[in-house]
Structures are given as structure tokens and as C-alpha cells.
Amino acid sequence: MPLRWKILVLLVVARFGLGFQFQTLASVSDQLIAQFNIDYTMVGTLIGVFMLTGLFLALPAGWVGRYASDRILASSGMAFLAVGGFMVALADTTLQIGVGRMVCGAGFVISTIYFAKMTVDWFGEFEIATAMGLLVMTWPLGIAAGQIIHTWLGQNSHWSTAFIVASSFCALGAVAVFLAYRPPGVSLEPASENGETRPMQTEVTASRKSGFSRTELLLTMVASISWALFNAGYVVFLSFAPGWLVENGYSTLQAASVISSGSWVMMISIVIGGAVADRTGRPDLVFYFCMFVATLSLLSLFWTDYSLPSSLLFGLIGAAPAGIIMSLASEAIEPHNRALGMGVFFSLYFLFVAPAPVVAGKLVDYSGSAWFAVVFAASLFAATALGYAAFRVTQRAVNRSAI
């Protein structure tokens, strides 16, 4: 197996912890509502605050990457995810829960930026959509596992157990990345005199001296909007679609199982979507078809008797282009600016994703039904297609002006 695939396996396993930790609160929300006497708006706020840190930390985290190693930063992010989760497990108030979630969010943004950068570094000239599909797949995989495991733990143990389990996994991921990751720019070169090996770093200082052009900034921001809308829709769907099924007679565990089925299917479909885009050279066609199906499948949840096929359709086709969207970053950002570029990319990402669960929670509180949150999620997927189209239009305009 080529080294780049071994590295990707390491990143994929570790990154699973991001979705697994994120899903904790949504899965035990019923227990939190009962213990702390909160409403769905507060639940949405505590879900969204996980992303809030990214609004302020994404750019500094990307900038620091010019001076600190990806290995240190990514493993530190995983450590923050672990610490924040343990803080929530020990919390006695919603304020303490919020603080713990923000610490988790700090780890999430750092890990997200550098896992993406590491993957682009290793696959920028190879199967980038396939590699990004595998990396991105870990987010829904972690969430799907959390929907089942955390829900079961919340019903059969104390709600804090879910946070302890997720945090322990993140701690192990931090250790694994710290010990096993190596960058593509480091190789072992025999010394000329005694035959010993020594590390040889290539293209290290270029990123410290190069600027971030206006063209890169514009393309990165537009690409980020599409990725942000896609993820905002997914987060709202996962957080509130189970509530719609519960309203219509499903048990909490049954609803979580049905909605998580789409995430389980995504493990395969995201990888296949990236591979199809790489092999056919038609990523745009694949993307637009999938976004149409994503919007339609979420709206079809209105007929709850068919909720399982609707959720499976969403996971099988609707979510398939995640790697395609994420690979837009590699088209927008020059190699020597990847750390800072990813910081810019995820700044807008968090700006859109963080408030989405709060808006959805307010819709549920005002309307009395989670269906309006599901419609909101569907509208976000429809808007994702507009964001992607805007990137292509901007890209063509930039290329024409450069001729």
C-alpha cells in the first residue's frame, strides 16, 4: 500500500472522533431537557456553540500553521476535543456545558483544518476527490455511530457517559496522530559520511514568505460558502429530523436508528461519489444531481411511513458529493498557502454552521413541530447548489481575466 494511503487511514480513524464527539449532545438532549429544564432553542444553542469557536479561531489556527507542524496542531485539536467532552460530563449547569462545548469546538476547528490540509498535502496531485471523500466520510460515520451509541448510553446510563466515551476516543486519536503522522515533505536521506539517516525537509519556508492573493481569497470564500451550507443542512437534519419521527409515533431509539441509517450509507456513497467524479471528470454533473436528490429526500420525510427509504436515499445519493465540494479548496488555494487558506475556508464554514441549529430550534419552539426544521435543512441543501454554481462562475471569470 502506498504511504499516502496509510497516512489517510490514520487520519480517517482519528477524524471519526470529531463527529462522534459532536453528536453527544443531540443524542442525550431529552435527558438534558429533563435535568436542566431547558427548551429546544437552548438545545440548538448548545449544539451550535460547538461550531461557534470556529468563527474566531479558524483564521489564527490557519496562520499558526506557518510556524508549527501539522502533527502537533492536529493532535492538539484532538486533545481539546477530549478535554472539552470531559468538562461537559462533569458539568452541573448549562453554562458549564456551553463552556465545555466551546473547548470541544476549539479542538474541532483545529483538527478540521489540519486533517484537511494533511490530506491535500498527500493527495493534491493524485485522487483528491476520492481521498477527500474518505476523509469527509468520517464526519457522518462518527455522527451515525453516536446517534446509536450515545442514545443507548443516555437511556441505559447517565447522560454524561456518552461524553466520557466520546472523549476517551478523541484522546486516543490525539496520541495516534502525534506518534504516527509524518508530512510528505519529510524524507530520510542517507548522510554522506557515516551512512546514517537524517530528516530532510522540503518546501518548508515557502509558505512563510508567500502571500495570499486576492484571487485565492475570493475563490476560497465562495468555495467555503457551498461547503458551509451543505454541512449546516446536514447538522440540522441529524439534530431535528428524529424529533419529527417521534412526533409521529416513533420511539426515540427507533427515530435515531432511522435517521442514522442515511449516515451509515454515506460511508460508502461519499467515497463512491468522489471516485466517480475523479474517473469521469464530470464532478459538476454528479454534484447537481445529488443535491436535487438530497433536497427531495428530506422533503419526502413528511410521509413518515417511508422515512427509512427517504433517509437511505439521502445517504446513498444526496450526501455523495461531500468530497467533491471539499475538493474545491484544493482548486482555490495554492500549495504554499494551504494552512492559511484552510483557516479562511473554515472561518466562513463556521459562520454558517454555528447558527443553523439555533435557527432550527427556534422554528421548532415557535411552530411546535420539528417538521419546519426539516424543511429548513432541505432549503440549505438547495442553497448548496447555488453556492457551488457561484464558485464555478467565479472561477471562470478569474481564469478569463488572467488570460
Tab-separated table of C-alpha atoms in Angstrom:
chain	number	residue	atom	x	y	z
A	1	MET	CA	0.000	0.000	0.000
A	2	PRO	CA	1.438	3.427	-0.940
A	3	LEU	CA	2.423	5.548	2.041
A	4	ARG	CA	-0.174	8.221	1.267
A	5	TRP	CA	-2.977	5.666	1.760
A	6	LYS	CA	-1.504	4.507	5.066
A	7	ILE	CA	-1.435	8.120	6.207
A	8	LEU	CA	-5.036	8.554	5.090
A	9	VAL	CA	-6.112	5.509	7.133
A	10	LEU	CA	-4.557	7.142	10.219
A	11	LEU	CA	-6.358	10.432	9.543
A	12	VAL	CA	-9.674	8.718	8.812
A	13	VAL	CA	-9.647	6.710	12.045
A	14	ALA	CA	-8.691	9.723	14.166
A	15	ARG	CA	-11.146	12.090	12.475
A	16	PHE	CA	-14.028	9.736	13.299
A	17	GLY	CA	-13.826	11.235	16.795
A	18	LEU	CA	-14.962	14.662	15.562
A	19	GLY	CA	-18.443	13.514	14.562
A	20	PHE	CA	-18.619	11.075	17.470
A	21	GLN	CA	-17.970	13.893	19.957
A	22	PHE	CA	-20.242	16.386	18.189
A	23	GLN	CA	-23.265	14.066	18.272
A	24	THR	CA	-23.174	13.548	22.048
A	25	LEU	CA	-25.392	16.471	22.988
A	26	ALA	CA	-28.099	15.920	20.382
A	27	SER	CA	-28.357	12.235	21.312
A	28	VAL	CA	-28.883	12.909	25.028
A	29	SER	CA	-30.930	16.091	24.591
A	30	ASP	CA	-34.051	14.560	26.169
A	31	GLN	CA	-32.122	13.818	29.363
A	32	LEU	CA	-30.617	17.319	29.371
A	33	ILE	CA	-34.047	18.933	28.859
A	34	ALA	CA	-35.406	16.966	31.813
A	35	GLN	CA	-32.491	17.634	34.160
A	36	PHE	CA	-31.800	21.284	33.350
A	37	ASN	CA	-35.354	22.365	32.376
A	38	ILE	CA	-34.326	23.855	29.017
A	39	ASP	CA	-36.168	24.232	25.697
A	40	TYR	CA	-35.212	23.264	22.133
A	41	THR	CA	-33.786	26.696	21.428
A	42	MET	CA	-31.267	26.101	24.209
A	43	VAL	CA	-30.572	22.612	22.873
A	44	GLY	CA	-29.900	24.115	19.453
A	45	THR	CA	-27.670	26.745	21.040
A	46	LEU	CA	-25.613	24.131	22.889
A	47	ILE	CA	-25.312	22.150	19.645
A	48	GLY	CA	-24.314	25.244	17.673
A	49	VAL	CA	-21.835	26.581	20.225
A	50	PHE	CA	-19.656	23.625	19.273
A	51	MET	CA	-19.112	25.460	15.979
A	52	LEU	CA	-19.071	28.986	17.410
A	53	THR	CA	-15.389	28.893	18.370
A	54	GLY	CA	-14.509	28.473	14.720
A	55	LEU	CA	-15.730	31.987	13.956
A	56	PHE	CA	-12.822	33.394	15.958
A	57	LEU	CA	-10.246	30.606	15.868
A	58	ALA	CA	-10.170	29.399	12.257
A	59	LEU	CA	-8.000	32.220	10.884
A	60	PRO	CA	-5.497	32.239	13.784
A	61	ALA	CA	-5.313	28.445	13.624
A	62	GLY	CA	-4.505	28.606	9.930
A	63	TRP	CA	-1.892	31.314	10.496
A	64	VAL	CA	-0.154	29.329	13.257
A	65	GLY	CA	0.295	26.516	10.747
A	66	ARG	CA	3.060	28.524	9.119
A	67	TYR	CA	5.199	28.073	12.219
A	68	ALA	CA	4.024	24.841	13.915
A	69	SER	CA	3.866	21.330	12.491
A	70	ASP	CA	0.630	19.791	11.236
A	71	ARG	CA	1.219	16.812	13.520
A	72	ILE	CA	1.379	18.947	16.664
A	73	LEU	CA	-1.625	21.056	15.719
A	74	ALA	CA	-3.875	18.169	14.663
A	75	SER	CA	-3.097	16.116	17.758
A	76	SER	CA	-3.618	19.193	19.940
A	77	GLY	CA	-7.035	19.684	18.365
A	78	MET	CA	-7.989	16.118	19.214
A	79	ALA	CA	-6.780	16.705	22.786
A	80	PHE	CA	-9.053	19.769	23.085
A	81	LEU	CA	-11.982	17.651	21.887
A	82	ALA	CA	-11.248	15.172	24.659
A	83	VAL	CA	-10.823	17.786	27.391
A	84	GLY	CA	-13.988	19.673	26.409
A	85	GLY	CA	-16.037	16.485	26.429
A	86	PHE	CA	-14.817	15.554	29.885
A	87	MET	CA	-15.739	19.075	31.061
A	88	VAL	CA	-19.313	18.576	29.834
A	89	ALA	CA	-19.508	15.196	31.555
A	90	LEU	CA	-18.690	16.882	34.870
A	91	ALA	CA	-20.966	19.916	34.325
A	92	ASP	CA	-23.684	20.917	36.777
A	93	THR	CA	-25.099	23.876	34.814
A	94	THR	CA	-25.889	24.705	31.200
A	95	LEU	CA	-23.190	27.399	31.345
A	96	GLN	CA	-20.603	24.762	32.176
A	97	ILE	CA	-21.927	22.593	29.363
A	98	GLY	CA	-21.596	25.540	26.992
A	99	VAL	CA	-18.008	26.195	28.055
A	100	GLY	CA	-17.121	22.543	27.588
A	101	ARG	CA	-18.720	22.537	24.146
A	102	MET	CA	-16.721	25.625	23.190
A	103	VAL	CA	-13.497	23.882	24.233
A	104	CYS	CA	-14.580	20.950	22.061
A	105	GLY	CA	-15.247	23.436	19.283
A	106	ALA	CA	-11.706	24.791	19.552
A	107	GLY	CA	-10.405	21.277	19.071
A	108	PHE	CA	-12.840	20.695	16.234
A	109	VAL	CA	-11.728	23.702	14.216
A	110	ILE	CA	-8.004	22.995	14.666
A	111	SER	CA	-8.405	19.309	13.827
A	112	THR	CA	-10.687	20.007	10.863
A	113	ILE	CA	-8.282	22.497	9.296
A	114	TYR	CA	-5.203	20.326	9.636
A	115	PHE	CA	-6.767	16.990	8.763
A	116	ALA	CA	-7.948	18.639	5.527
A	117	LYS	CA	-4.544	20.218	4.912
A	118	MET	CA	-2.737	16.928	5.570
A	119	THR	CA	-4.966	15.163	3.051
A	120	VAL	CA	-4.479	17.816	0.382
A	121	ASP	CA	-0.713	17.735	1.012
A	122	TRP	CA	-0.610	13.998	0.376
A	123	PHE	CA	-3.198	13.769	-2.439
A	124	GLY	CA	-3.109	17.160	-4.156
A	125	GLU	CA	-1.739	15.624	-7.349
A	126	PHE	CA	-3.489	12.277	-7.084
A	127	GLU	CA	-7.033	11.079	-6.299
A	128	ILE	CA	-8.042	14.219	-4.412
A	129	ALA	CA	-11.854	13.819	-4.618
A	130	THR	CA	-11.586	10.161	-3.567
A	131	ALA	CA	-9.250	10.987	-0.677
A	132	MET	CA	-11.403	13.895	0.442
A	133	GLY	CA	-14.450	11.666	0.198
A	134	LEU	CA	-12.837	9.151	2.546
A	135	LEU	CA	-11.812	11.894	4.967
A	136	VAL	CA	-15.172	13.666	4.917
A	137	MET	CA	-16.953	10.323	5.348
A	138	THR	CA	-15.654	10.115	8.907
A	139	TRP	CA	-17.887	13.026	9.995
A	140	PRO	CA	-21.222	11.322	9.194
A	141	LEU	CA	-19.780	7.987	10.299
A	142	GLY	CA	-18.934	9.397	13.722
A	143	ILE	CA	-22.339	11.045	13.954
A	144	ALA	CA	-24.173	7.889	12.890
A	145	ALA	CA	-22.313	5.825	15.460
A	146	GLY	CA	-23.054	8.495	18.046
A	147	GLN	CA	-26.757	8.525	17.238
A	148	ILE	CA	-26.989	4.858	18.152
A	149	ILE	CA	-24.334	4.513	20.858
A	150	HIS	CA	-24.935	7.802	22.666
A	151	THR	CA	-28.715	7.421	22.532
A	152	TRP	CA	-28.417	3.920	24.016
A	153	LEU	CA	-25.998	5.150	26.694
A	154	GLY	CA	-28.309	8.042	27.565
A	155	GLN	CA	-31.260	5.688	28.022
A	156	ASN	CA	-29.389	2.980	29.919
A	157	SER	CA	-26.896	5.050	31.902
A	158	HIS	CA	-26.311	8.676	32.902
A	159	TRP	CA	-26.147	11.167	30.036
A	160	SER	CA	-22.542	12.012	30.967
A	161	THR	CA	-21.433	8.512	29.950
A	162	ALA	CA	-21.846	9.449	26.286
A	163	PHE	CA	-19.398	12.332	26.696
A	164	ILE	CA	-16.909	10.161	28.567
A	165	VAL	CA	-16.906	7.525	25.823
A	166	ALA	CA	-16.533	10.074	23.009
A	167	SER	CA	-13.792	11.975	24.857
A	168	SER	CA	-11.817	8.812	25.509
A	169	PHE	CA	-11.827	8.026	21.793
A	170	CYS	CA	-10.626	11.548	20.961
A	171	ALA	CA	-7.790	11.221	23.475
A	172	LEU	CA	-6.646	8.007	21.802
A	173	GLY	CA	-6.850	9.718	18.404
A	174	ALA	CA	-4.631	12.549	19.639
A	175	VAL	CA	-1.958	10.067	20.744
A	176	ALA	CA	-2.153	8.125	17.464
A	177	VAL	CA	-1.714	11.218	15.267
A	178	PHE	CA	1.111	12.549	17.418
A	179	LEU	CA	3.045	9.287	17.264
A	180	ALA	CA	2.352	8.076	13.721
A	181	TYR	CA	1.860	11.021	11.328
A	182	ARG	CA	4.633	12.255	9.037
A	183	PRO	CA	4.392	15.020	6.402
A	184	PRO	CA	5.027	14.347	2.699
A	185	GLY	CA	7.798	16.969	2.658
A	186	VAL	CA	9.950	14.974	5.090
A	187	SER	CA	12.064	12.105	3.830
A	188	LEU	CA	15.055	10.158	5.060
A	189	GLU	CA	18.256	10.874	3.179
A	190	PRO	CA	21.492	8.953	3.778
A	191	ALA	CA	24.220	11.133	5.230
A	192	SER	CA	27.286	11.315	3.005
A	193	GLU	CA	29.889	10.436	5.592
A	194	ASN	CA	28.690	7.794	8.031
A	195	GLY	CA	25.679	6.323	6.225
A	196	GLU	CA	23.235	7.399	8.940
A	197	THR	CA	19.843	8.786	8.023
A	198	ARG	CA	18.657	12.259	8.752
A	199	PRO	CA	15.370	14.083	8.094
A	200	MET	CA	15.242	16.229	5.005
A	201	GLN	CA	12.516	18.903	4.858
A	202	THR	CA	11.410	20.245	1.504
A	203	GLU	CA	9.306	23.315	0.702
A	204	VAL	CA	9.182	24.396	4.350
A	205	THR	CA	9.906	28.071	4.218
A	206	ALA	CA	7.929	28.919	1.095
A	207	SER	CA	4.657	29.202	2.986
A	208	ARG	CA	6.168	31.704	5.411
A	209	LYS	CA	7.225	34.051	2.638
A	210	SER	CA	4.345	33.827	0.186
A	211	GLY	CA	1.264	35.998	0.303
A	212	PHE	CA	-2.391	35.061	-0.029
A	213	SER	CA	-3.619	36.603	-3.278
A	214	ARG	CA	-6.959	38.289	-3.780
A	215	THR	CA	-7.894	35.640	-6.331
A	216	GLU	CA	-7.205	32.859	-3.827
A	217	LEU	CA	-9.156	34.711	-1.165
A	218	LEU	CA	-12.195	35.194	-3.397
A	219	LEU	CA	-12.291	31.599	-4.642
A	220	THR	CA	-11.704	30.224	-1.143
A	221	MET	CA	-14.546	32.262	0.320
A	222	VAL	CA	-17.020	31.205	-2.384
A	223	ALA	CA	-15.995	27.540	-2.065
A	224	SER	CA	-16.396	27.794	1.695
A	225	ILE	CA	-19.984	29.021	1.395
A	226	SER	CA	-21.027	25.925	-0.533
A	227	TRP	CA	-19.325	23.605	1.965
A	228	ALA	CA	-20.840	25.526	4.883
A	229	LEU	CA	-24.400	25.331	3.555
A	230	PHE	CA	-24.016	21.602	2.909
A	231	ASN	CA	-22.848	20.941	6.457
A	232	ALA	CA	-25.407	23.282	8.026
A	233	GLY	CA	-28.165	21.326	6.303
A	234	TYR	CA	-26.690	18.039	7.455
A	235	VAL	CA	-26.341	19.160	11.082
A	236	VAL	CA	-29.929	20.430	11.201
A	237	PHE	CA	-31.210	17.243	9.584
A	238	LEU	CA	-29.434	15.000	12.080
A	239	SER	CA	-30.351	17.110	15.080
A	240	PHE	CA	-34.070	17.620	14.432
A	241	ALA	CA	-35.350	15.000	11.959
A	242	PRO	CA	-35.553	12.368	14.732
A	243	GLY	CA	-37.888	14.714	16.613
A	244	TRP	CA	-40.241	14.789	13.625
A	245	LEU	CA	-40.420	10.996	13.640
A	246	VAL	CA	-41.011	10.929	17.408
A	247	GLU	CA	-43.947	13.318	16.884
A	248	ASN	CA	-45.418	10.711	14.567
A	249	GLY	CA	-45.217	7.723	16.874
A	250	TYR	CA	-41.614	6.505	16.675
A	251	SER	CA	-39.679	5.781	19.844
A	252	THR	CA	-36.572	7.865	20.478
A	253	LEU	CA	-34.246	4.974	19.657
A	254	GLN	CA	-36.249	3.992	16.566
A	255	ALA	CA	-36.138	7.565	15.259
A	256	ALA	CA	-32.394	7.808	15.860
A	257	SER	CA	-31.852	4.487	14.081
A	258	VAL	CA	-33.883	5.523	11.025
A	259	ILE	CA	-32.195	8.910	10.604
A	260	SER	CA	-28.736	7.483	11.277
A	261	SER	CA	-29.246	4.917	8.506
A	262	GLY	CA	-28.550	7.646	5.976
A	263	SER	CA	-25.265	8.434	7.678
A	264	TRP	CA	-24.229	4.781	7.627
A	265	VAL	CA	-24.861	4.609	3.880
A	266	MET	CA	-22.832	7.792	3.432
A	267	MET	CA	-19.715	5.871	4.441
A	268	ILE	CA	-19.850	4.230	1.031
A	269	SER	CA	-21.605	6.829	-1.095
A	270	ILE	CA	-19.219	9.708	-0.338
A	271	VAL	CA	-16.250	7.591	-1.378
A	272	ILE	CA	-18.041	6.370	-4.498
A	273	GLY	CA	-19.125	9.922	-5.351
A	274	GLY	CA	-15.531	11.140	-5.178
A	275	ALA	CA	-14.250	8.186	-7.195
A	276	VAL	CA	-16.901	8.692	-9.888
A	277	ALA	CA	-16.004	12.387	-10.109
A	278	ASP	CA	-12.283	11.552	-10.423
A	279	ARG	CA	-12.758	8.840	-13.032
A	280	THR	CA	-15.388	10.528	-15.211
A	281	GLY	CA	-14.056	14.056	-14.951
A	282	ARG	CA	-17.665	15.268	-14.518
A	283	PRO	CA	-17.819	16.426	-10.888
A	284	ASP	CA	-20.323	19.185	-11.604
A	285	LEU	CA	-22.886	16.832	-13.133
A	286	VAL	CA	-22.521	14.401	-10.229
A	287	PHE	CA	-22.873	17.231	-7.735
A	288	TYR	CA	-26.027	18.860	-9.124
A	289	PHE	CA	-27.857	15.558	-9.476
A	290	CYS	CA	-27.022	14.627	-5.898
A	291	MET	CA	-28.160	17.973	-4.496
A	292	PHE	CA	-31.501	17.604	-6.236
A	293	VAL	CA	-31.942	14.178	-4.630
A	294	ALA	CA	-30.814	15.497	-1.229
A	295	THR	CA	-33.478	18.203	-1.215
A	296	LEU	CA	-36.196	15.860	-2.464
A	297	SER	CA	-35.369	13.072	0.017
A	298	LEU	CA	-35.537	15.396	3.028
A	299	LEU	CA	-38.879	16.827	1.968
A	300	SER	CA	-40.216	13.291	1.467
A	301	LEU	CA	-39.754	12.702	5.214
A	302	PHE	CA	-43.144	14.390	5.530
A	303	TRP	CA	-44.581	10.927	4.838
A	304	THR	CA	-43.117	9.256	7.909
A	305	ASP	CA	-44.225	5.767	6.852
A	306	TYR	CA	-41.490	5.996	4.225
A	307	SER	CA	-38.898	7.649	6.443
A	308	LEU	CA	-36.408	4.790	6.206
A	309	PRO	CA	-36.178	4.771	2.385
A	310	SER	CA	-36.090	8.583	2.420
A	311	SER	CA	-33.172	8.583	4.845
A	312	LEU	CA	-31.366	5.878	2.875
A	313	LEU	CA	-31.892	7.798	-0.374
A	314	PHE	CA	-30.415	10.883	1.216
A	315	GLY	CA	-27.346	8.975	2.386
A	316	LEU	CA	-26.909	6.956	-0.792
A	317	ILE	CA	-27.175	9.796	-3.295
A	318	GLY	CA	-27.897	13.137	-1.626
A	319	ALA	CA	-24.774	13.189	0.524
A	320	ALA	CA	-22.471	11.561	-2.031
A	321	PRO	CA	-20.810	14.766	-3.339
A	322	ALA	CA	-19.301	15.818	0.014
A	323	GLY	CA	-15.791	15.032	-1.203
A	324	ILE	CA	-16.436	16.919	-4.443
A	325	ILE	CA	-17.412	20.063	-2.536
A	326	MET	CA	-14.475	19.779	-0.161
A	327	SER	CA	-12.037	19.365	-3.048
A	328	LEU	CA	-12.945	22.885	-4.211
A	329	ALA	CA	-10.488	24.086	-1.585
A	330	SER	CA	-7.623	22.416	-3.456
A	331	GLU	CA	-8.702	24.253	-6.619
A	332	ALA	CA	-8.802	27.600	-4.842
A	333	ILE	CA	-5.668	27.521	-2.665
A	334	GLU	CA	-2.051	27.400	-3.807
A	335	PRO	CA	0.046	24.643	-2.142
A	336	HIS	CA	2.252	27.070	-0.201
A	337	ASN	CA	-0.819	28.780	1.309
A	338	ARG	CA	-2.777	25.714	2.407
A	339	ALA	CA	-2.641	26.272	6.163
A	340	LEU	CA	-3.789	29.908	5.994
A	341	GLY	CA	-6.168	29.098	3.145
A	342	MET	CA	-7.866	26.387	5.167
A	343	GLY	CA	-8.208	28.890	8.000
A	344	VAL	CA	-10.076	31.254	5.680
A	345	PHE	CA	-12.109	28.376	4.257
A	346	PHE	CA	-13.345	27.226	7.659
A	347	SER	CA	-13.972	30.732	9.009
A	348	LEU	CA	-16.979	31.134	6.721
A	349	TYR	CA	-17.871	27.489	7.287
A	350	PHE	CA	-18.380	28.123	10.999
A	351	LEU	CA	-20.168	31.405	10.331
A	352	PHE	CA	-22.926	29.485	8.538
A	353	VAL	CA	-22.962	26.234	10.505
A	354	ALA	CA	-22.908	27.628	14.061
A	355	PRO	CA	-26.259	29.493	13.952
A	356	ALA	CA	-28.092	26.873	11.859
A	357	PRO	CA	-29.164	24.638	14.800
A	358	VAL	CA	-30.221	27.721	16.761
A	359	VAL	CA	-32.470	28.851	13.911
A	360	ALA	CA	-33.853	25.328	13.605
A	361	GLY	CA	-34.511	25.165	17.349
A	362	LYS	CA	-36.437	28.444	17.231
A	363	LEU	CA	-38.516	27.135	14.335
A	364	VAL	CA	-39.437	24.095	16.432
A	365	ASP	CA	-40.284	26.182	19.501
A	366	TYR	CA	-42.402	28.686	17.559
A	367	SER	CA	-44.229	26.141	15.392
A	368	GLY	CA	-44.454	23.285	17.874
A	369	SER	CA	-43.228	20.831	15.255
A	370	ALA	CA	-39.797	19.601	14.141
A	371	TRP	CA	-41.062	19.408	10.549
A	372	PHE	CA	-40.172	23.053	9.973
A	373	ALA	CA	-36.570	22.304	10.964
A	374	VAL	CA	-36.527	19.510	8.360
A	375	VAL	CA	-37.780	21.936	5.695
A	376	PHE	CA	-35.075	24.374	6.766
A	377	ALA	CA	-32.467	21.616	6.294
A	378	ALA	CA	-33.809	20.878	2.804
A	379	SER	CA	-33.574	24.564	1.875
A	380	LEU	CA	-29.938	24.626	2.974
A	381	PHE	CA	-29.123	21.746	0.624
A	382	ALA	CA	-30.858	23.571	-2.223
A	383	ALA	CA	-28.775	26.653	-1.401
A	384	THR	CA	-25.622	24.495	-1.504
A	385	ALA	CA	-26.143	24.037	-5.233
A	386	LEU	CA	-26.318	27.813	-5.671
A	387	GLY	CA	-23.069	28.220	-3.740
A	388	TYR	CA	-21.325	25.609	-5.888
A	389	ALA	CA	-22.569	27.289	-9.072
A	390	ALA	CA	-21.267	30.620	-7.770
A	391	PHE	CA	-17.816	29.062	-7.329
A	392	ARG	CA	-17.727	27.813	-10.922
A	393	VAL	CA	-18.892	31.183	-12.271
A	394	THR	CA	-16.262	32.999	-10.185
A	395	GLN	CA	-13.578	30.526	-11.239
A	396	ARG	CA	-14.328	31.037	-14.944
A	397	ALA	CA	-14.348	34.811	-14.507
A	398	VAL	CA	-10.970	34.713	-12.757
A	399	ASN	CA	-9.496	32.479	-15.462
A	400	ARG	CA	-10.745	34.778	-18.223
A	401	SER	CA	-9.250	37.842	-16.547
A	402	ALA	CA	-5.905	36.057	-16.220
A	403	ILE	CA	-5.659	35.450	-19.996
